[in-house]
mmCIF file of C-alpha atoms in Angstrom:
data_model
loop_
_atom_site.group_PDB
_atom_site.id
_atom_site.type_symbol
_atom_site.label_atom_id
_atom_site.label_comp_id
_atom_site.label_asym_id
_atom_site.label_seq_id
_atom_site.Cartn_x
_atom_site.Cartn_y
_atom_site.Cartn_z
ATOM 1 C CA MET A 1 250.777 -113.549 16.482
ATOM 2 C CA LYS A 2 252.079 -111.797 19.556
ATOM 3 C CA ALA A 3 253.774 -109.145 17.440
ATOM 4 C CA LEU A 4 250.447 -108.341 15.835
ATOM 5 C CA SER A 5 248.535 -107.753 19.050
ATOM 6 C CA LYS A 6 250.269 -104.483 19.936
ATOM 7 C CA ASN A 7 249.348 -103.010 16.547
ATOM 8 C CA LEU A 8 245.763 -104.224 16.367
ATOM 9 C CA VAL A 9 243.070 -101.628 16.309
ATOM 10 C CA SER A 10 239.845 -102.600 17.940
ATOM 11 C CA ILE A 11 237.988 -102.066 14.672
ATOM 12 C CA SER A 12 236.514 -105.187 13.194
ATOM 13 C CA ILE A 13 235.299 -104.871 9.638
ATOM 14 C CA VAL A 14 232.157 -106.906 9.243
ATOM 15 C CA ALA A 15 230.547 -107.867 5.984
ATOM 16 C CA VAL A 16 226.920 -108.744 6.607
ATOM 17 C CA LEU A 17 225.690 -110.883 3.798
ATOM 18 C CA THR A 18 222.494 -112.646 4.787
ATOM 19 C CA GLY A 19 219.015 -111.192 4.497
ATOM 20 C CA CYS A 20 220.067 -108.333 2.186
ATOM 21 C CA ASN A 21 218.505 -107.478 -1.146
ATOM 22 C CA SER A 22 222.011 -106.758 -2.419
ATOM 23 C CA ALA A 23 223.038 -110.351 -1.674
ATOM 24 C CA GLN A 24 222.090 -111.379 -5.213
ATOM 25 C CA PRO A 25 224.784 -111.545 -7.884
ATOM 26 C CA THR A 26 224.561 -109.290 -10.917
ATOM 27 C CA PRO A 27 223.614 -110.850 -14.277
ATOM 28 C CA ASN A 28 227.338 -111.348 -14.972
ATOM 29 C CA ASN A 29 227.575 -113.402 -11.742
ATOM 30 C CA GLU A 30 229.608 -110.658 -10.097
ATOM 31 C CA TYR A 31 229.106 -109.556 -6.520
ATOM 32 C CA THR A 32 228.946 -106.080 -5.110
ATOM 33 C CA VAL A 33 231.278 -104.568 -2.553
ATOM 34 C CA LYS A 34 230.149 -101.690 -0.353
ATOM 35 C CA GLN A 35 232.527 -99.583 1.670
ATOM 36 C CA ASP A 36 231.862 -96.859 4.215
ATOM 37 C CA THR A 37 235.196 -95.086 4.607
ATOM 38 C CA THR A 38 234.094 -92.938 7.546
ATOM 39 C CA VAL A 39 233.755 -95.945 9.864
ATOM 40 C CA ASN A 40 235.972 -98.263 7.828
ATOM 41 C CA LYS A 41 233.382 -100.956 7.254
ATOM 42 C CA GLU A 42 232.878 -102.995 4.133
ATOM 43 C CA ALA A 43 230.318 -105.530 3.042
ATOM 44 C CA VAL A 44 230.903 -108.195 0.432
ATOM 45 C CA THR A 45 227.805 -110.038 -0.688
ATOM 46 C CA LEU A 46 228.220 -113.770 -1.208
ATOM 47 C CA SER A 47 224.885 -115.408 -0.279
ATOM 48 C CA ASN A 48 225.266 -116.825 3.281
ATOM 49 C CA THR A 49 228.962 -115.980 3.630
ATOM 50 C CA GLU A 50 230.362 -113.290 5.919
ATOM 51 C CA ILE A 51 233.866 -111.841 5.713
ATOM 52 C CA LYS A 52 235.372 -110.111 8.775
ATOM 53 C CA LYS A 53 238.603 -108.154 8.639
ATOM 54 C CA THR A 54 240.720 -106.851 11.497
ATOM 55 C CA TYR A 55 243.112 -104.057 10.590
ATOM 56 C CA LEU A 56 246.448 -102.874 11.942
ATOM 57 C CA GLU A 57 247.032 -99.213 12.821
ATOM 58 C CA ASN A 58 248.734 -98.720 9.434
ATOM 59 C CA GLY A 59 245.581 -99.831 7.607
ATOM 60 C CA LYS A 60 246.895 -103.237 6.553
ATOM 61 C CA VAL A 61 244.733 -106.315 7.092
ATOM 62 C CA ALA A 62 245.857 -108.354 10.117
ATOM 63 C CA PHE A 63 243.207 -111.082 9.850
ATOM 64 C CA GLU A 64 240.604 -111.987 7.294
ATOM 65 C CA SER A 65 238.012 -114.459 8.535
ATOM 66 C CA LYS A 66 235.400 -116.277 6.488
ATOM 67 C CA TYR A 67 232.117 -117.366 8.059
ATOM 68 C CA VAL A 68 229.450 -119.580 6.512
ATOM 69 C CA ASN A 69 226.102 -119.675 8.315
ATOM 70 C CA ASN A 70 227.703 -117.736 11.213
ATOM 71 C CA ILE A 71 230.430 -120.367 11.716
ATOM 72 C CA GLU A 72 234.057 -119.435 11.118
ATOM 73 C CA VAL A 73 235.426 -121.803 8.469
ATOM 74 C CA GLU A 74 238.855 -120.238 7.988
ATOM 75 C CA LYS A 75 241.042 -117.305 8.915
ATOM 76 C CA ILE A 76 244.157 -115.935 7.284
ATOM 77 C CA GLY A 77 246.620 -113.964 9.392
ATOM 78 C CA TYR A 78 249.053 -111.457 7.920
ATOM 79 C CA ILE A 79 252.319 -110.132 9.347
ATOM 80 C CA TYR A 80 254.116 -107.178 7.771
ATOM 81 C CA TYR A 81 257.621 -105.749 7.772
ATOM 82 C CA ASP A 82 258.012 -102.387 9.535
ATOM 83 C CA THR A 83 258.159 -100.817 6.071
ATOM 84 C CA GLY A 84 254.678 -102.193 5.216
ATOM 85 C CA GLU A 85 255.467 -105.079 2.867
ATOM 86 C CA LEU A 86 253.856 -108.463 3.497
ATOM 87 C CA ASP A 87 256.159 -110.717 5.542
ATOM 88 C CA THR A 88 254.059 -113.821 6.274
ATOM 89 C CA SER A 89 250.549 -115.123 5.611
ATOM 90 C CA THR A 90 249.144 -118.090 7.523
ATOM 91 C CA ARG A 91 245.855 -119.965 7.105
ATOM 92 C CA TYR A 92 243.973 -121.189 10.192
ATOM 93 C CA VAL A 93 240.937 -123.370 10.770
ATOM 94 C CA LYS A 94 239.485 -123.153 14.300
ATOM 95 C CA ASP A 95 242.585 -121.144 15.325
ATOM 96 C CA ILE A 96 244.907 -124.028 14.337
ATOM 97 C CA LYS A 97 247.335 -123.764 11.435
ATOM 98 C CA GLU A 98 245.829 -125.603 8.486
ATOM 99 C CA GLY A 99 247.077 -125.376 4.946
ATOM 100 C CA THR A 100 249.678 -122.959 3.732
ATOM 101 C CA GLU A 101 251.971 -120.524 5.519
ATOM 102 C CA LYS A 102 254.065 -118.317 3.212
ATOM 103 C CA LYS A 103 257.068 -116.117 3.972
ATOM 104 C CA TYR A 104 258.163 -113.284 1.648
ATOM 105 C CA ASN A 105 261.112 -110.922 1.508
ATOM 106 C CA LYS A 106 260.592 -107.141 1.386
ATOM 107 C CA ASN A 107 260.526 -107.249 -2.421
ATOM 108 C CA GLY A 108 257.558 -109.634 -2.392
ATOM 109 C CA GLN A 109 259.579 -112.683 -3.424
ATOM 110 C CA LEU A 110 258.460 -115.985 -1.911
ATOM 111 C CA LEU A 111 261.137 -117.338 0.467
ATOM 112 C CA TRP A 112 259.444 -120.447 1.854
ATOM 113 C CA ILE A 113 256.170 -122.319 2.208
ATOM 114 C CA ILE A 114 255.159 -124.564 5.103
ATOM 115 C CA GLU A 115 252.120 -126.837 4.823
ATOM 116 C CA TYR A 116 250.177 -127.773 7.963
ATOM 117 C CA HIS A 117 247.471 -130.305 8.731
ATOM 118 C CA ASN A 118 245.688 -129.919 12.091
ATOM 119 C CA GLY A 119 248.514 -127.680 13.319
ATOM 120 C CA ILE A 120 251.228 -130.219 12.449
ATOM 121 C CA LYS A 121 253.872 -129.407 9.863
ATOM 122 C CA THR A 122 253.708 -131.757 6.848
ATOM 123 C CA ASP A 123 256.229 -130.210 4.471
ATOM 124 C CA TYR A 124 258.516 -127.263 3.938
ATOM 125 C CA LYS A 125 259.837 -125.736 0.720
ATOM 126 C CA ASP A 126 262.598 -123.140 0.565
ATOM 127 C CA TYR A 127 263.155 -121.114 -2.608
ATOM 128 C CA TYR A 128 266.073 -119.505 -4.446
ATOM 129 C CA GLU A 129 265.756 -115.852 -5.472
ATOM 130 C CA ASP A 130 264.594 -116.936 -8.940
ATOM 131 C CA SER A 131 261.686 -118.876 -7.353
ATOM 132 C CA LYS A 132 263.165 -122.322 -7.987
ATOM 133 C CA ILE A 133 263.005 -124.824 -5.125
ATOM 134 C CA GLN A 134 266.161 -125.037 -3.001
ATOM 135 C CA PHE A 135 265.056 -127.403 -0.197
ATOM 136 C CA ILE A 136 262.151 -129.736 0.441
ATOM 137 C CA LYS A 137 261.590 -131.235 3.866
ATOM 138 C CA ILE A 138 258.846 -133.797 4.451
ATOM 139 C CA TYR A 139 257.419 -134.411 7.922
ATOM 140 C CA LYS A 140 255.473 -137.355 9.299
ATOM 141 C CA ASN A 141 253.490 -136.611 12.456
ATOM 142 C CA GLY A 142 255.414 -133.331 12.744
ATOM 143 C CA VAL A 143 258.841 -135.041 12.727
ATOM 144 C CA LEU A 144 261.293 -134.594 9.859
ATOM 145 C CA SER A 145 261.312 -137.762 7.733
ATOM 146 C CA SER A 146 263.240 -136.765 4.601
ATOM 147 C CA LYS A 147 264.943 -133.815 3.016
ATOM 148 C CA LYS A 148 266.218 -132.903 -0.409
ATOM 149 C CA GLN A 149 268.395 -130.061 -1.591
ATOM 150 C CA TYR A 150 268.290 -128.807 -5.172
ATOM 151 C CA LEU A 151 270.743 -126.743 -7.180
ATOM 152 C CA ASN A 152 269.580 -123.576 -8.892
ATOM 153 C CA ASN A 153 269.607 -125.489 -12.199
ATOM 154 C CA GLY A 154 266.863 -127.762 -10.795
ATOM 155 C CA ASN A 155 269.076 -130.835 -10.352
ATOM 156 C CA ILE A 156 269.083 -132.597 -7.011
ATOM 157 C CA LYS A 157 272.202 -132.037 -4.860
ATOM 158 C CA PHE A 158 271.441 -134.017 -1.707
ATOM 159 C CA GLU A 159 268.757 -136.321 -0.316
ATOM 160 C CA GLN A 160 268.419 -138.047 2.994
ATOM 161 C CA VAL A 161 265.910 -140.265 4.762
ATOM 162 C CA ILE A 162 265.366 -139.575 8.445
ATOM 163 C CA ASN A 163 263.584 -141.946 10.833
ATOM 164 C CA ASN A 164 261.867 -140.296 13.832
ATOM 165 C CA GLY A 165 264.277 -137.380 13.619
ATOM 166 C CA VAL A 166 267.363 -139.663 13.410
ATOM 167 C CA PHE A 167 269.396 -140.082 10.229
ATOM 168 C CA GLU A 168 268.778 -143.381 8.462
ATOM 169 C CA ASP A 169 271.496 -145.642 7.079
ATOM 170 C CA ILE A 170 272.147 -143.696 3.901
ATOM 171 C CA SER A 171 272.151 -140.340 2.179
ATOM 172 C CA TYR A 172 272.940 -139.422 -1.413
ATOM 173 C CA GLU A 173 274.948 -136.542 -2.838
ATOM 174 C CA TYR A 174 274.937 -135.596 -6.494
ATOM 175 C CA TYR A 175 277.144 -133.709 -8.950
ATOM 176 C CA ASP A 176 275.802 -130.474 -10.418
ATOM 177 C CA SER A 177 274.817 -132.532 -13.472
ATOM 178 C CA GLY A 178 272.448 -134.585 -11.308
ATOM 179 C CA GLU A 179 274.531 -137.770 -11.454
ATOM 180 C CA LEU A 180 275.185 -139.617 -8.197
ATOM 181 C CA GLU A 181 278.475 -138.512 -6.633
ATOM 182 C CA PHE A 182 278.462 -140.793 -3.580
ATOM 183 C CA LYS A 183 276.376 -142.549 -0.967
ATOM 184 C CA ARG A 184 277.015 -141.890 2.689
ATOM 185 C CA TYR A 185 276.234 -144.647 5.185
ATOM 186 C CA TYR A 186 275.350 -143.940 8.808
ATOM 187 C CA SER A 187 275.528 -146.109 11.857
ATOM 188 C CA ASN A 188 273.767 -145.715 15.197
ATOM 189 C CA ASP A 189 276.812 -147.168 17.020
#
């Protein structure tokens, strides 16, 4: 977030949606979008919902906030590479990470996803270039509790149970075929 603040323009795009005649959907249940390019404002009509956008100097959206009955219900923050491509998107509720955070490379390929609940990490998925899962890490109360590594062919390579951040008694490693290669036992001695 800190990296964004130096590039933020003090323009806030506000979509005012309540009390407007244009707040009604068209017969096809579509909604209208109005844009005034001279002051860079836009309005999206969705009954009692208001969308606010904060833009970076380069014109990219930094934050998109959704309000229902004048109460912010969610916000999505965006971070970009210097070349303009999307780097990361993060969902917030009441300024706390909630839901999905996604990281992309400069070609738009998904690199990883982190899920949050009340600001606490619940799981992490890392992807190969072909979008197949490479790693999964599961967290309990924000502490790593298990992890799995997958081969590009989709077969599991490694799995381990972790207790309060400490390796448990055993981990498993697999051949490329997915068959168990060996078990590794741990001791806290």
